[in-house]
Amino acid sequence: MNNYHRVFLIDDDEIHNFLCESVIRNHKFADEVFSFLWAEEALKALAKIVQESPEKFPEIIFLDINMPGMDGWEFIEEYRKLPKELTDKCNLFVLSSAVDKKDITYARSLSEVRDFFSKPLTTEILHIISEVYAPE
């Protein structure tokens, strides 16, 4: 399986983040995993990385849609304002329990979103990402 350097998890469910981190670490999918319960916190962390060490921008972001405060759609709006040369190298995946077909279709229509996956994060999802979205 591909070994990515940095993965961001953005989900307001602590238990879900813990389980995702476990799956990622157990399968040696990434060197570092950072979890955020609030989309605003993740945006602040990304902005700091942009300013201080752009080489540490995550290669993968898993984003939930339904969160208190800033939701996933609002996060994407703000994410678009980050430097394109960095966001182009990052694979943003929606990882959500949303079952509304409109949400799934809309997520997949956004240029920033590589794909939509239903929770929970599984080994199969990691394999798909490694095979389909791995950098050349």
GROMACS .gro file of N, CA, C and O in nm:
model
  544
    1MET      N    1   0.085  -0.118   0.000
    1MET     CA    2   0.000   0.000   0.000
    1MET      C    3   0.089   0.124   0.000
    1MET      O    4   0.194   0.124   0.063
    2ASN      N    5   0.046   0.227  -0.069
    2ASN     CA    6   0.123   0.351  -0.072
    2ASN      C    7   0.136   0.408   0.067
    2ASN      O    8   0.046   0.400   0.147
    3ASN      N    9   0.251   0.466   0.091
    3ASN     CA   10   0.271   0.530   0.219
    3ASN      C   11   0.271   0.680   0.198
    3ASN      O   12   0.365   0.734   0.141
    4TYR      N   13   0.167   0.745   0.243
    4TYR     CA   14   0.159   0.890   0.235
    4TYR      C   15   0.227   0.948   0.358
    4TYR      O   16   0.242   0.882   0.459
    5HIS      N   17   0.265   1.073   0.348
    5HIS     CA   18   0.330   1.136   0.463
    5HIS      C   19   0.228   1.187   0.563
    5HIS      O   20   0.238   1.158   0.682
    6ARG      N   21   0.127   1.264   0.515
    6ARG     CA   22   0.035   1.331   0.605
    6ARG      C   23  -0.109   1.316   0.561
    6ARG      O   24  -0.142   1.340   0.446
    7VAL      N   25  -0.193   1.281   0.657
    7VAL     CA   26  -0.337   1.270   0.634
    7VAL      C   27  -0.407   1.355   0.739
    7VAL      O   28  -0.370   1.352   0.857
    8PHE      N   29  -0.507   1.432   0.696
    8PHE     CA   30  -0.594   1.507   0.787
    8PHE      C   31  -0.730   1.440   0.790
    8PHE      O   32  -0.785   1.406   0.685
    9LEU      N   33  -0.784   1.422   0.911
    9LEU     CA   34  -0.921   1.375   0.930
    9LEU      C   35  -1.000   1.491   0.988
    9LEU      O   36  -0.959   1.549   1.090
   10ILE      N   37  -1.110   1.526   0.924
   10ILE     CA   38  -1.194   1.635   0.974
   10ILE      C   39  -1.334   1.580   0.995
   10ILE      O   40  -1.408   1.556   0.899
   11ASP      N   41  -1.367   1.556   1.122
   11ASP     CA   42  -1.495   1.495   1.158
   11ASP      C   43  -1.524   1.529   1.303
   11ASP      O   44  -1.434   1.520   1.387
   12ASP      N   45  -1.646   1.566   1.333
   12ASP     CA   46  -1.681   1.605   1.470
   12ASP      C   47  -1.703   1.487   1.564
   12ASP      O   48  -1.731   1.506   1.681
   13ASP      N   49  -1.683   1.366   1.516
   13ASP     CA   50  -1.703   1.245   1.597
   13ASP      C   51  -1.567   1.190   1.641
   13ASP      O   52  -1.493   1.133   1.559
   14GLU      N   53  -1.535   1.206   1.769
   14GLU     CA   54  -1.406   1.162   1.822
   14GLU      C   55  -1.382   1.013   1.802
   14GLU      O   56  -1.271   0.972   1.769
   15ILE      N   57  -1.485   0.934   1.824
   15ILE     CA   58  -1.470   0.789   1.810
   15ILE      C   59  -1.441   0.753   1.665
   15ILE      O   60  -1.354   0.670   1.637
   16HIS      N   61  -1.511   0.816   1.572
   16HIS     CA   62  -1.486   0.791   1.430
   16HIS      C   63  -1.342   0.828   1.395
   16HIS      O   64  -1.273   0.754   1.325
   17ASN      N   65  -1.294   0.942   1.443
   17ASN     CA   66  -1.156   0.982   1.416
   17ASN      C   67  -1.057   0.880   1.471
   17ASN      O   68  -0.960   0.845   1.406
   18PHE      N   69  -1.082   0.833   1.592
   18PHE     CA   70  -0.995   0.733   1.653
   18PHE      C   71  -0.991   0.606   1.568
   18PHE      O   72  -0.884   0.550   1.542
   19LEU      N   73  -1.107   0.560   1.523
   19LEU     CA   74  -1.113   0.439   1.440
   19LEU      C   75  -1.042   0.460   1.307
   19LEU      O   76  -0.969   0.371   1.260
   20CYS      N   77  -1.062   0.577   1.246
   20CYS     CA   78  -0.994   0.607   1.120
   20CYS      C   79  -0.842   0.608   1.138
   20CYS      O   80  -0.769   0.552   1.057
   21GLU      N   81  -0.798   0.673   1.246
   21GLU     CA   82  -0.654   0.676   1.274
   21GLU      C   83  -0.600   0.535   1.288
   21GLU      O   84  -0.492   0.504   1.236
   22SER      N   85  -0.673   0.450   1.356
   22SER     CA   86  -0.630   0.311   1.376
   22SER      C   87  -0.618   0.237   1.244
   22SER      O   88  -0.519   0.167   1.220
   23VAL      N   89  -0.717   0.251   1.157
   23VAL     CA   90  -0.714   0.184   1.027
   23VAL      C   91  -0.594   0.234   0.946
   23VAL      O   92  -0.519   0.156   0.886
   24ILE      N   93  -0.573   0.365   0.946
   24ILE     CA   94  -0.463   0.424   0.869
   24ILE      C   95  -0.328   0.376   0.923
   24ILE      O   96  -0.239   0.337   0.846
   25ARG      N   97  -0.312   0.378   1.054
   25ARG     CA   98  -0.184   0.337   1.114
   25ARG      C   99  -0.160   0.186   1.099
   25ARG      O  100  -0.050   0.143   1.068
   26ASN      N  101  -0.263   0.106   1.123
   26ASN     CA  102  -0.248  -0.039   1.115
   26ASN      C  103  -0.209  -0.085   0.975
   26ASN      O  104  -0.145  -0.190   0.960
   27HIS      N  105  -0.248  -0.009   0.874
   27HIS     CA  106  -0.216  -0.047   0.737
   27HIS      C  107  -0.101   0.034   0.679
   27HIS      O  108  -0.076   0.030   0.559
   28LYS      N  109  -0.033   0.108   0.769
   28LYS     CA  110   0.084   0.186   0.729
   28LYS      C  111   0.055   0.271   0.605
   28LYS      O  112   0.135   0.280   0.513
   29PHE      N  113  -0.063   0.332   0.606
   29PHE     CA  114  -0.108   0.414   0.495
   29PHE      C  115  -0.042   0.551   0.495
   29PHE      O  116  -0.021   0.611   0.390
   30ALA      N  117  -0.010   0.602   0.617
   30ALA     CA  118   0.050   0.735   0.627
   30ALA      C  119   0.145   0.741   0.747
   30ALA      O  120   0.126   0.671   0.846
   31ASP      N  121   0.245   0.827   0.734
   31ASP     CA  122   0.339   0.846   0.844
   31ASP      C  123   0.275   0.922   0.961
   31ASP      O  124   0.301   0.892   1.076
   32GLU      N  125   0.193   1.022   0.927
   32GLU     CA  126   0.130   1.105   1.030
   32GLU      C  127  -0.018   1.122   0.999
   32GLU      O  128  -0.056   1.139   0.883
   33VAL      N  129  -0.099   1.120   1.105
   33VAL     CA  130  -0.242   1.142   1.092
   33VAL      C  131  -0.282   1.249   1.193
   33VAL      O  132  -0.248   1.238   1.311
   34PHE      N  133  -0.350   1.351   1.145
   34PHE     CA  134  -0.395   1.460   1.230
   34PHE      C  135  -0.547   1.465   1.225
   34PHE      O  136  -0.605   1.470   1.117
   35SER      N  137  -0.610   1.464   1.342
   35SER     CA  138  -0.756   1.466   1.352
   35SER      C  139  -0.803   1.602   1.402
   35SER      O  140  -0.742   1.660   1.492
   36PHE      N  141  -0.913   1.647   1.343
   36PHE     CA  142  -0.973   1.774   1.381
   36PHE      C  143  -1.122   1.753   1.402
   36PHE      O  144  -1.189   1.695   1.317
   37LEU      N  145  -1.172   1.800   1.517
   37LEU     CA  146  -1.314   1.790   1.546
   37LEU      C  147  -1.392   1.906   1.486
   37LEU      O  148  -1.514   1.900   1.475
   38TRP      N  149  -1.322   2.012   1.449
   38TRP     CA  150  -1.384   2.133   1.395
   38TRP      C  151  -1.315   2.168   1.264
   38TRP      O  152  -1.192   2.173   1.257
   39ALA      N  153  -1.394   2.195   1.161
   39ALA     CA  154  -1.338   2.232   1.031
   39ALA      C  155  -1.255   2.360   1.042
   39ALA      O  156  -1.152   2.374   0.974
   40GLU      N  157  -1.297   2.452   1.128
   40GLU     CA  158  -1.223   2.577   1.146
   40GLU      C  159  -1.081   2.551   1.195
   40GLU      O  160  -0.986   2.616   1.150
   41GLU      N  161  -1.067   2.453   1.286
   41GLU     CA  162  -0.933   2.417   1.336
   41GLU      C  163  -0.846   2.363   1.223
   41GLU      O  164  -0.727   2.396   1.215
   42ALA      N  165  -0.903   2.281   1.140
   42ALA     CA  166  -0.828   2.224   1.028
   42ALA      C  167  -0.783   2.334   0.932
   42ALA      O  168  -0.668   2.333   0.884
   43LEU      N  169  -0.871   2.430   0.905
   43LEU     CA  170  -0.834   2.542   0.817
   43LEU      C  171  -0.721   2.625   0.877
   43LEU      O  172  -0.629   2.665   0.805
   44LYS      N  173  -0.726   2.648   1.007
   44LYS     CA  174  -0.617   2.721   1.073
   44LYS      C  175  -0.486   2.645   1.061
   44LYS      O  176  -0.381   2.704   1.035
   45ALA      N  177  -0.491   2.515   1.080
   45ALA     CA  178  -0.370   2.432   1.068
   45ALA      C  179  -0.316   2.438   0.925
   45ALA      O  180  -0.195   2.451   0.904
   46LEU      N  181  -0.406   2.430   0.826
   46LEU     CA  182  -0.362   2.437   0.685
   46LEU      C  183  -0.301   2.574   0.654
   46LEU      O  184  -0.198   2.582   0.587
   47ALA      N  185  -0.362   2.681   0.704
   47ALA     CA  186  -0.309   2.816   0.681
   47ALA      C  187  -0.170   2.831   0.743
   47ALA      O  188  -0.080   2.891   0.682
   48LYS      N  189  -0.151   2.773   0.860
   48LYS     CA  190  -0.020   2.779   0.926
   48LYS      C  191   0.083   2.702   0.845
   48LYS      O  192   0.197   2.748   0.828
   49ILE      N  193   0.045   2.587   0.794
   49ILE     CA  194   0.135   2.508   0.710
   49ILE      C  195   0.173   2.587   0.585
   49ILE      O  196   0.290   2.590   0.545
   50VAL      N  197   0.075   2.650   0.523
   50VAL     CA  198   0.101   2.730   0.402
   50VAL      C  199   0.205   2.838   0.432
   50VAL      O  200   0.298   2.860   0.354
   51GLN      N  201   0.193   2.903   0.548
   51GLN     CA  202   0.284   3.012   0.584
   51GLN      C  203   0.422   2.963   0.627
   51GLN      O  204   0.523   3.022   0.591
   52GLU      N  205   0.425   2.855   0.705
   52GLU     CA  206   0.550   2.815   0.770
   52GLU      C  207   0.624   2.700   0.703
   52GLU      O  208   0.747   2.697   0.706
   53SER      N  209   0.552   2.604   0.649
   53SER     CA  210   0.619   2.487   0.591
   53SER      C  211   0.529   2.419   0.488
   53SER      O  212   0.473   2.313   0.515
   54PRO      N  213   0.516   2.481   0.369
   54PRO     CA  214   0.425   2.427   0.267
   54PRO      C  215   0.453   2.282   0.228
   54PRO      O  216   0.363   2.211   0.184
   55GLU      N  217   0.576   2.237   0.247
   55GLU     CA  218   0.609   2.099   0.214
   55GLU      C  219   0.537   2.000   0.305
   55GLU      O  220   0.531   1.880   0.275
   56LYS      N  221   0.478   2.048   0.415
   56LYS     CA  222   0.406   1.962   0.508
   56LYS      C  223   0.255   1.962   0.484
   56LYS      O  224   0.178   1.910   0.564
   57PHE      N  225   0.213   2.021   0.372
   57PHE     CA  226   0.070   2.020   0.338
   57PHE      C  227   0.026   1.874   0.322
   57PHE      O  228   0.098   1.793   0.263
   58PRO      N  229  -0.090   1.837   0.377
   58PRO     CA  230  -0.131   1.695   0.370
   58PRO      C  231  -0.155   1.651   0.226
   58PRO      O  232  -0.198   1.729   0.141
   59GLU      N  233  -0.128   1.525   0.203
   59GLU     CA  234  -0.154   1.467   0.071
   59GLU      C  235  -0.298   1.417   0.061
   59GLU      O  236  -0.351   1.403  -0.049
   60ILE      N  237  -0.357   1.390   0.177
   60ILE     CA  238  -0.495   1.340   0.180
   60ILE      C  239  -0.571   1.409   0.292
   60ILE      O  240  -0.518   1.425   0.403
   61ILE      N  241  -0.695   1.447   0.262
   61ILE     CA  242  -0.787   1.498   0.362
   61ILE      C  243  -0.916   1.417   0.351
   61ILE      O  244  -0.971   1.403   0.242
   62PHE      N  245  -0.960   1.363   0.465
   62PHE     CA  246  -1.091   1.301   0.473
   62PHE      C  247  -1.183   1.400   0.545
   62PHE      O  248  -1.155   1.440   0.657
   63LEU      N  249  -1.291   1.437   0.479
   63LEU     CA  250  -1.379   1.543   0.528
   63LEU      C  251  -1.521   1.493   0.545
   63LEU      O  252  -1.580   1.437   0.451
   64ASP      N  253  -1.576   1.515   0.664
   64ASP     CA  254  -1.718   1.488   0.688
   64ASP      C  255  -1.798   1.607   0.639
   64ASP      O  256  -1.747   1.719   0.631
   65ILE      N  257  -1.922   1.586   0.606
   65ILE     CA  258  -2.008   1.695   0.559
   65ILE      C  259  -2.087   1.757   0.673
   65ILE      O  260  -2.087   1.879   0.692
   66ASN      N  261  -2.155   1.675   0.750
   66ASN     CA  262  -2.245   1.725   0.854
   66ASN      C  263  -2.169   1.743   0.985
   66ASN      O  264  -2.143   1.646   1.057
   67MET      N  265  -2.134   1.868   1.012
   67MET     CA  266  -2.062   1.901   1.135
   67MET      C  267  -2.119   2.031   1.190
   67MET      O  268  -2.167   2.115   1.114
   68PRO      N  269  -2.112   2.048   1.321
   68PRO     CA  270  -2.157   2.175   1.379
   68PRO      C  271  -2.059   2.287   1.343
   68PRO      O  272  -1.944   2.261   1.308
   69GLY      N  273  -2.106   2.409   1.354
   69GLY     CA  274  -2.020   2.521   1.315
   69GLY      C  275  -2.004   2.519   1.165
   69GLY      O  276  -2.101   2.516   1.090
   70MET      N  277  -1.882   2.517   1.118
   70MET     CA  278  -1.854   2.510   0.975
   70MET      C  279  -1.874   2.367   0.925
   70MET      O  280  -1.810   2.274   0.975
   71ASP      N  281  -1.962   2.349   0.828
   71ASP     CA  282  -1.982   2.214   0.774
   71ASP      C  283  -1.882   2.187   0.661
   71ASP      O  284  -1.800   2.273   0.627
   72GLY      N  285  -1.889   2.069   0.605
   72GLY     CA  286  -1.795   2.031   0.499
   72GLY      C  287  -1.802   2.119   0.376
   72GLY      O  288  -1.700   2.150   0.315
   73TRP      N  289  -1.922   2.161   0.338
   73TRP     CA  290  -1.935   2.246   0.219
   73TRP      C  291  -1.867   2.381   0.243
   73TRP      O  292  -1.800   2.434   0.154
   74GLU      N  293  -1.887   2.436   0.363
   74GLU     CA  294  -1.824   2.564   0.396
   74GLU      C  295  -1.671   2.548   0.402
   74GLU      O  296  -1.597   2.639   0.361
   75PHE      N  297  -1.626   2.435   0.453
   75PHE     CA  298  -1.482   2.408   0.456
   75PHE      C  299  -1.426   2.414   0.313
   75PHE      O  300  -1.322   2.475   0.288
   76ILE      N  301  -1.493   2.348   0.221
   76ILE     CA  302  -1.446   2.344   0.082
   76ILE      C  303  -1.439   2.486   0.024
   76ILE      O  304  -1.343   2.519  -0.048
   77GLU      N  305  -1.537   2.569   0.055
   77GLU     CA  306  -1.535   2.708   0.007
   77GLU      C  307  -1.409   2.779   0.054
   77GLU      O  308  -1.345   2.852  -0.022
   78GLU      N  309  -1.371   2.759   0.179
   78GLU     CA  310  -1.251   2.823   0.234
   78GLU      C  311  -1.123   2.756   0.182
   78GLU      O  312  -1.022   2.822   0.158
   79TYR      N  313  -1.129   2.626   0.166
   79TYR     CA  314  -1.016   2.548   0.114
   79TYR      C  315  -0.976   2.599  -0.025
   79TYR      O  316  -0.858   2.603  -0.059
   80ARG      N  317  -1.074   2.639  -0.102
   80ARG     CA  318  -1.049   2.692  -0.237
   80ARG      C  319  -0.960   2.815  -0.236
   80ARG      O  320  -0.898   2.847  -0.337
   81LYS      N  321  -0.954   2.885  -0.124
   81LYS     CA  322  -0.875   3.008  -0.113
   81LYS      C  323  -0.727   2.981  -0.084
   81LYS      O  324  -0.645   3.071  -0.090
   82LEU      N  325  -0.695   2.856  -0.052
   82LEU     CA  326  -0.555   2.819  -0.026
   82LEU      C  327  -0.481   2.810  -0.159
   82LEU      O  328  -0.543   2.792  -0.265
   83PRO      N  329  -0.347   2.818  -0.156
   83PRO     CA  330  -0.270   2.815  -0.281
   83PRO      C  331  -0.297   2.689  -0.364
   83PRO      O  332  -0.286   2.577  -0.314
   84LYS      N  333  -0.334   2.712  -0.488
   84LYS     CA  334  -0.371   2.602  -0.578
   84LYS      C  335  -0.257   2.503  -0.598
   84LYS      O  336  -0.280   2.383  -0.612
   85GLU      N  337  -0.134   2.552  -0.598
   85GLU     CA  338  -0.021   2.461  -0.617
   85GLU      C  339  -0.010   2.359  -0.504
   85GLU      O  340   0.045   2.250  -0.523
   86LEU      N  341  -0.067   2.390  -0.388
   86LEU     CA  342  -0.069   2.294  -0.278
   86LEU      C  343  -0.194   2.208  -0.280
   86LEU      O  344  -0.188   2.087  -0.263
   87THR      N  345  -0.309   2.271  -0.301
   87THR     CA  346  -0.434   2.194  -0.301
   87THR      C  347  -0.441   2.097  -0.419
   87THR      O  348  -0.504   1.992  -0.408
   88ASP      N  349  -0.376   2.130  -0.528
   88ASP     CA  350  -0.375   2.039  -0.643
   88ASP      C  351  -0.303   1.908  -0.612
   88ASP      O  352  -0.330   1.805  -0.674
   89LYS      N  353  -0.210   1.912  -0.518
   89LYS     CA  354  -0.134   1.792  -0.481
   89LYS      C  355  -0.201   1.713  -0.369
   89LYS      O  356  -0.154   1.607  -0.330
   90CYS      N  357  -0.311   1.767  -0.318
   90CYS     CA  358  -0.382   1.704  -0.206
   90CYS      C  359  -0.509   1.636  -0.258
   90CYS      O  360  -0.584   1.695  -0.336
   91ASN      N  361  -0.532   1.514  -0.215
   91ASN     CA  362  -0.655   1.442  -0.249
   91ASN      C  363  -0.755   1.463  -0.136
   91ASN      O  364  -0.735   1.415  -0.025
   92LEU      N  365  -0.861   1.538  -0.165
   92LEU     CA  366  -0.966   1.562  -0.066
   92LEU      C  367  -1.080   1.465  -0.094
   92LEU      O  368  -1.136   1.464  -0.204
   93PHE      N  369  -1.110   1.383   0.006
   93PHE     CA  370  -1.218   1.286  -0.005
   93PHE      C  371  -1.326   1.319   0.097
   93PHE      O  372  -1.296   1.347   0.213
   94VAL      N  373  -1.451   1.316   0.053
   94VAL     CA  374  -1.561   1.328   0.147
   94VAL      C  375  -1.582   1.188   0.206
   94VAL      O  376  -1.594   1.090   0.132
   95LEU      N  377  -1.580   1.181   0.337
   95LEU     CA  378  -1.605   1.056   0.409
   95LEU      C  379  -1.719   1.086   0.504
   95LEU      O  380  -1.701   1.151   0.607
   96SER      N  381  -1.838   1.043   0.466
   96SER     CA  382  -1.957   1.088   0.538
   96SER      C  383  -2.059   0.977   0.552
   96SER      O  384  -2.060   0.881   0.476
   97SER      N  385  -2.145   0.995   0.650
   97SER     CA  386  -2.258   0.903   0.665
   97SER      C  387  -2.379   0.956   0.591
   97SER      O  388  -2.485   0.895   0.594
   98ALA      N  389  -2.364   1.069   0.524
   98ALA     CA  390  -2.475   1.126   0.446
   98ALA      C  391  -2.518   1.026   0.340
   98ALA      O  392  -2.436   0.969   0.270
   99VAL      N  393  -2.647   1.006   0.330
   99VAL     CA  394  -2.698   0.912   0.230
   99VAL      C  395  -2.784   0.983   0.126
   99VAL      O  396  -2.839   0.919   0.037
  100ASP      N  397  -2.794   1.113   0.137
  100ASP     CA  398  -2.870   1.191   0.040
  100ASP      C  399  -2.796   1.189  -0.093
  100ASP      O  400  -2.681   1.234  -0.102
  101LYS      N  401  -2.860   1.136  -0.195
  101LYS     CA  402  -2.795   1.126  -0.327
  101LYS      C  403  -2.752   1.262  -0.380
  101LYS      O  404  -2.653   1.273  -0.452
  102LYS      N  405  -2.824   1.368  -0.342
  102LYS     CA  406  -2.787   1.503  -0.385
  102LYS      C  407  -2.650   1.540  -0.329
  102LYS      O  408  -2.569   1.600  -0.398
  103ASP      N  409  -2.626   1.504  -0.201
  103ASP     CA  410  -2.496   1.533  -0.139
  103ASP      C  411  -2.384   1.457  -0.210
  103ASP      O  412  -2.278   1.513  -0.237
  104ILE      N  413  -2.409   1.331  -0.239
  104ILE     CA  414  -2.307   1.248  -0.304
  104ILE      C  415  -2.277   1.303  -0.443
  104ILE      O  416  -2.161   1.321  -0.481
  105THR      N  417  -2.380   1.333  -0.519
  105THR     CA  418  -2.363   1.387  -0.654
  105THR      C  419  -2.294   1.522  -0.650
  105THR      O  420  -2.201   1.547  -0.727
  106TYR      N  421  -2.336   1.607  -0.558
  106TYR     CA  422  -2.276   1.739  -0.547
  106TYR      C  423  -2.128   1.728  -0.509
  106TYR      O  424  -2.042   1.793  -0.570
  107ALA      N  425  -2.097   1.644  -0.411
  107ALA     CA  426  -1.957   1.627  -0.369
  107ALA      C  427  -1.870   1.583  -0.487
  107ALA      O  428  -1.762   1.638  -0.510
  108ARG      N  429  -1.918   1.487  -0.562
  108ARG     CA  430  -1.840   1.435  -0.675
  108ARG      C  431  -1.830   1.536  -0.790
  108ARG      O  432  -1.743   1.522  -0.876
  109SER      N  433  -1.917   1.637  -0.791
  109SER     CA  434  -1.911   1.737  -0.898
  109SER      C  435  -1.809   1.848  -0.869
  109SER      O  436  -1.772   1.922  -0.959
  110LEU      N  437  -1.765   1.857  -0.745
  110LEU     CA  438  -1.670   1.963  -0.708
  110LEU      C  439  -1.529   1.926  -0.751
  110LEU      O  440  -1.483   1.814  -0.725
  111SER      N  441  -1.460   2.018  -0.813
  111SER     CA  442  -1.325   1.988  -0.863
  111SER      C  443  -1.228   1.958  -0.749
  111SER      O  444  -1.131   1.884  -0.769
  112GLU      N  445  -1.252   2.012  -0.631
  112GLU     CA  446  -1.162   1.987  -0.518
  112GLU      C  447  -1.178   1.847  -0.460
  112GLU      O  448  -1.087   1.796  -0.395
  113VAL      N  449  -1.293   1.786  -0.480
  113VAL     CA  450  -1.323   1.656  -0.421
  113VAL      C  451  -1.288   1.544  -0.520
  113VAL      O  452  -1.338   1.542  -0.631
  114ARG      N  453  -1.202   1.454  -0.475
  114ARG     CA  454  -1.163   1.342  -0.562
  114ARG      C  455  -1.271   1.234  -0.567
  114ARG      O  456  -1.294   1.174  -0.670
  115ASP      N  457  -1.335   1.211  -0.450
  115ASP     CA  458  -1.439   1.108  -0.446
  115ASP      C  459  -1.517   1.119  -0.316
  115ASP      O  460  -1.477   1.190  -0.224
  116PHE      N  461  -1.628   1.047  -0.311
  116PHE     CA  462  -1.714   1.040  -0.194
  116PHE      C  463  -1.713   0.896  -0.145
  116PHE      O  464  -1.736   0.805  -0.224
  117PHE      N  465  -1.686   0.877  -0.016
  117PHE     CA  466  -1.691   0.744   0.043
  117PHE      C  467  -1.785   0.748   0.163
  117PHE      O  468  -1.790   0.848   0.236
  118SER      N  469  -1.856   0.638   0.185
  118SER     CA  470  -1.944   0.628   0.301
  118SER      C  471  -1.864   0.576   0.420
  118SER      O  472  -1.778   0.489   0.405
  119LYS      N  473  -1.897   0.632   0.537
  119LYS     CA  474  -1.835   0.584   0.661
  119LYS      C  475  -1.875   0.439   0.684
  119LYS      O  476  -1.983   0.399   0.642
  120PRO      N  477  -1.793   0.363   0.749
  120PRO     CA  478  -1.664   0.397   0.809
  120PRO      C  479  -1.550   0.381   0.709
  120PRO      O  480  -1.567   0.317   0.604
  121LEU      N  481  -1.435   0.438   0.744
  121LEU     CA  482  -1.315   0.419   0.663
  121LEU      C  483  -1.272   0.273   0.677
  121LEU      O  484  -1.263   0.221   0.788
  122THR      N  485  -1.249   0.209   0.564
  122THR     CA  486  -1.212   0.067   0.565
  122THR      C  487  -1.082   0.045   0.489
  122THR      O  488  -1.035   0.133   0.416
  123THR      N  489  -1.029  -0.074   0.504
  123THR     CA  490  -0.910  -0.113   0.429
  123THR      C  491  -0.938  -0.106   0.279
  123THR      O  492  -0.851  -0.065   0.201
  124GLU      N  493  -1.059  -0.143   0.238
  124GLU     CA  494  -1.094  -0.140   0.096
  124GLU      C  495  -1.086   0.002   0.041
  124GLU      O  496  -1.037   0.024  -0.070
  125ILE      N  497  -1.132   0.100   0.119
  125ILE     CA  498  -1.124   0.240   0.076
  125ILE      C  499  -0.977   0.280   0.061
  125ILE      O  500  -0.939   0.345  -0.038
  126LEU      N  501  -0.895   0.243   0.155
  126LEU     CA  502  -0.751   0.275   0.146
  126LEU      C  503  -0.689   0.213   0.022
  126LEU      O  504  -0.607   0.276  -0.046
  127HIS      N  505  -0.728   0.090  -0.010
  127HIS     CA  506  -0.678   0.024  -0.132
  127HIS      C  507  -0.723   0.099  -0.257
  127HIS      O  508  -0.644   0.117  -0.350
  128ILE      N  509  -0.846   0.141  -0.261
  128ILE     CA  510  -0.897   0.217  -0.376
  128ILE      C  511  -0.816   0.345  -0.393
  128ILE      O  512  -0.771   0.378  -0.504
  129ILE      N  513  -0.795   0.415  -0.283
  129ILE     CA  514  -0.718   0.540  -0.290
  129ILE      C  515  -0.577   0.511  -0.339
  129ILE      O  516  -0.525   0.583  -0.425
  130SER      N  517  -0.514   0.408  -0.286
  130SER     CA  518  -0.378   0.373  -0.329
  130SER      C  519  -0.369   0.338  -0.476
  130SER      O  520  -0.273   0.373  -0.543
  131GLU      N  521  -0.470   0.268  -0.525
  131GLU     CA  522  -0.467   0.223  -0.664
  131GLU      C  523  -0.511   0.331  -0.763
  131GLU      O  524  -0.452   0.345  -0.869
  132VAL      N  525  -0.613   0.408  -0.728
  132VAL     CA  526  -0.673   0.503  -0.822
  132VAL      C  527  -0.613   0.643  -0.813
  132VAL      O  528  -0.596   0.710  -0.914
  133TYR      N  529  -0.579   0.684  -0.692
  133TYR     CA  530  -0.540   0.824  -0.671
  133TYR      C  531  -0.393   0.844  -0.634
  133TYR      O  532  -0.353   0.956  -0.604
  134ALA      N  533  -0.316   0.739  -0.636
  134ALA     CA  534  -0.175   0.750  -0.598
  134ALA      C  535  -0.102   0.841  -0.695
  134ALA      O  536  -0.131   0.843  -0.814
  135PRO      N  537  -0.008   0.920  -0.642
  135PRO     CA  538   0.071   1.007  -0.731
  135PRO      C  539   0.155   0.923  -0.826
  135PRO      O  540   0.199   0.814  -0.791
  136GLU      N  541   0.173   0.975  -0.944
  136GLU     CA  542   0.249   0.902  -1.046
  136GLU      C  543   0.398   0.907  -1.015
  136GLU      O  544   0.451   0.996  -0.967
   0.00000   0.00000   0.00000
